[in-house]
XYZ file of C-alpha atoms in Angstrom:
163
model
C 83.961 152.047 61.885
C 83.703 151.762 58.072
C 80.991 148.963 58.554
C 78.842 151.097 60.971
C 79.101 154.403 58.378
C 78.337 151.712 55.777
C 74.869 150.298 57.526
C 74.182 153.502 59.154
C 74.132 154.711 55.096
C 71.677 151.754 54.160
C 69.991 152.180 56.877
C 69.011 155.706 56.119
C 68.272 154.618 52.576
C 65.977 152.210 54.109
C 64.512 154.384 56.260
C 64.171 156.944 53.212
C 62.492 154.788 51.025
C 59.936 153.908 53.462
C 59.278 157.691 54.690
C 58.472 158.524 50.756
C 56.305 155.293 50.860
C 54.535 157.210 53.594
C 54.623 160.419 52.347
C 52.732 159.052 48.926
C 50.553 157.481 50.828
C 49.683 160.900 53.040
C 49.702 163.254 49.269
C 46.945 160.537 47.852
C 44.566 161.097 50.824
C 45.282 164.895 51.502
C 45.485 166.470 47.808
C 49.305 167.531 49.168
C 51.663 168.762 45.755
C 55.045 167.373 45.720
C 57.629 169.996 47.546
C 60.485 170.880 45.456
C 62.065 172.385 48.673
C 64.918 169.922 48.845
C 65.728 170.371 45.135
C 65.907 173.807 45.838
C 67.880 173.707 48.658
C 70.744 171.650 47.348
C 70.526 174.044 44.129
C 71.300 177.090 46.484
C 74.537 174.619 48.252
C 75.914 173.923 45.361
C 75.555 177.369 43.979
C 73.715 176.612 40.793
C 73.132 179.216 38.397
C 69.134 178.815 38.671
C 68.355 177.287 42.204
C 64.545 177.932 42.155
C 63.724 175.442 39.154
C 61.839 172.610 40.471
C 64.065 169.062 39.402
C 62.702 166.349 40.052
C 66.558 164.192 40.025
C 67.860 167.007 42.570
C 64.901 166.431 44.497
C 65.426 162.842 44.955
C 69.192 163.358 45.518
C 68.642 165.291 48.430
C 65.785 163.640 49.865
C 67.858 160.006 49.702
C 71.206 162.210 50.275
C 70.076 163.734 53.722
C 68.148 160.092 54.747
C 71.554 158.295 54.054
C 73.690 161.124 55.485
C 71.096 161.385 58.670
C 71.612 157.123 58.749
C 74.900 157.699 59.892
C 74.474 159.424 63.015
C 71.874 156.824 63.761
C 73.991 154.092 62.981
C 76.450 155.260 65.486
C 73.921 155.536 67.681
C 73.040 151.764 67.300
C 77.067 150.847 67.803
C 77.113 153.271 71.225
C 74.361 150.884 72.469
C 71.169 153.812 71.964
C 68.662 151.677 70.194
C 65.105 150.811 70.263
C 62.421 153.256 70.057
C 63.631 156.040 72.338
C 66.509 156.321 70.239
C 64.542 156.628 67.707
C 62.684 159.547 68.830
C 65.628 161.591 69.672
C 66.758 160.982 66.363
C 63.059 162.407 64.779
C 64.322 165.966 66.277
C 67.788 165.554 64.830
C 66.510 164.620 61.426
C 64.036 167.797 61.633
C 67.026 169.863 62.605
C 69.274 168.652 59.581
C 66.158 169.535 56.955
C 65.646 172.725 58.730
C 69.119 174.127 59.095
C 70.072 173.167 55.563
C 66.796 175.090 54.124
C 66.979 177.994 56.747
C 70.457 178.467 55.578
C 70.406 178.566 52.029
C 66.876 181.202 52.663
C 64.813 178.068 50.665
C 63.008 177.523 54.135
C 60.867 178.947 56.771
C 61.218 178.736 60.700
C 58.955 175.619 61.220
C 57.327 177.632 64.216
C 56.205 180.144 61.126
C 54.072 177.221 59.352
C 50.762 176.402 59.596
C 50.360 173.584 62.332
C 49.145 170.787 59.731
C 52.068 171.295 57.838
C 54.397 171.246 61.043
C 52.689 167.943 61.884
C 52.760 166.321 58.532
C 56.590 167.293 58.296
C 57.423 165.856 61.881
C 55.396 162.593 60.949
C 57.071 162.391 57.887
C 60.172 162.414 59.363
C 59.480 160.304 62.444
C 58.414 157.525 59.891
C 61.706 158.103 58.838
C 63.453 157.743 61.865
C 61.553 154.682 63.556
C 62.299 152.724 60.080
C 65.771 154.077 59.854
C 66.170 152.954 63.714
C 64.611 149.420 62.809
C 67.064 148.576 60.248
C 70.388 149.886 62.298
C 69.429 148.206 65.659
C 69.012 145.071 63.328
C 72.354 145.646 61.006
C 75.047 147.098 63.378
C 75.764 145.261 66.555
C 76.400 147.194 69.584
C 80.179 147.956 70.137
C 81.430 145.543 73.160
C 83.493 148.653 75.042
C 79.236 150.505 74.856
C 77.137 150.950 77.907
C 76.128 147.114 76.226
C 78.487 145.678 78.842
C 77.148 147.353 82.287
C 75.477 144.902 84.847
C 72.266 147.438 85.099
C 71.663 147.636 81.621
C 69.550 144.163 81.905
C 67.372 145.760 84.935
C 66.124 148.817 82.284
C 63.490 148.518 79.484
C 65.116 147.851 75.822
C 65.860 151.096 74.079
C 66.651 152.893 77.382
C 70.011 152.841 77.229
């Protein structure tokens, strides 16, 4: 269990480190500023005298923070046998849910159906990225447990990463 939470972690941190490659990439072609929003939001959670200040070291510790935390579920996910590339898209909606429920809650954020629709679809890419390289390196780091669906004599009759 430890070694699944473990590689689920690196995983994420994987996963994160590519997103952000990604995400430079995207702010170099498109003009995009840097978004403080995560900085912010883990201000207002921790209850920090002046949330709003953009900091660059909170930023990063909540951007890596959520993408190792998120790594964890998808991690598990890789030891229940759900890998490959579907799992990886159900975990793009779960990631989007984490960022979104954290900033909603702490009033940092916006309902994503208020944004304007290239923001929406730069923040889903972004965190697809995420999820399809934080999906790579669990299916490759955390074997599937041998009491998963890993077992069943139908699994070899479906396509990989359709559990």
């Amino acid at each position: 269990m430890l070694s699944t939470i473990g590689r689920g972690m690196a995983a994420g941190l994987a996963g994160t480190a590519v997103m952000t490659a990604g995400e430079k990439l995207e702010q170099a072609l498109t003009g995009r500023p840097d978004s403080y929003v995560p900085a912010r939001t883990l201000a207002h959670l921790l209850g920090l005298e002046r949330p709003d200040r953009d900091s660059l070291a909170r930023n990063w510790l909540m951007h890596y923070g959520t993408g190792a935390a998120a790594g964890v579920l998808r991690g598990a996910m890789a030891r229940a046998n759900v890998r490959g590339p579907a799992a990886s898209f159900m975990h793009t909606w779960m990631r989007l849910a984490t960022d979104q429920t954290l900033e909603n809650a702490t009033g940092v954020g916006a309902p994503p159906v208020t944004w304007p629709r290239s923001e929406l679809v730069i923040d889903v890419a972004h965190k697809a990225i995420y999820s399809f390289a934080t999906g790579a390196f669990a299916d490759a780091l955390i074997e599937p447990s041998p009491v998963s669906s890993v077992k069943r004599p139908a699994q070899k009759l479906r396509l990989p990463g359709f559990a």
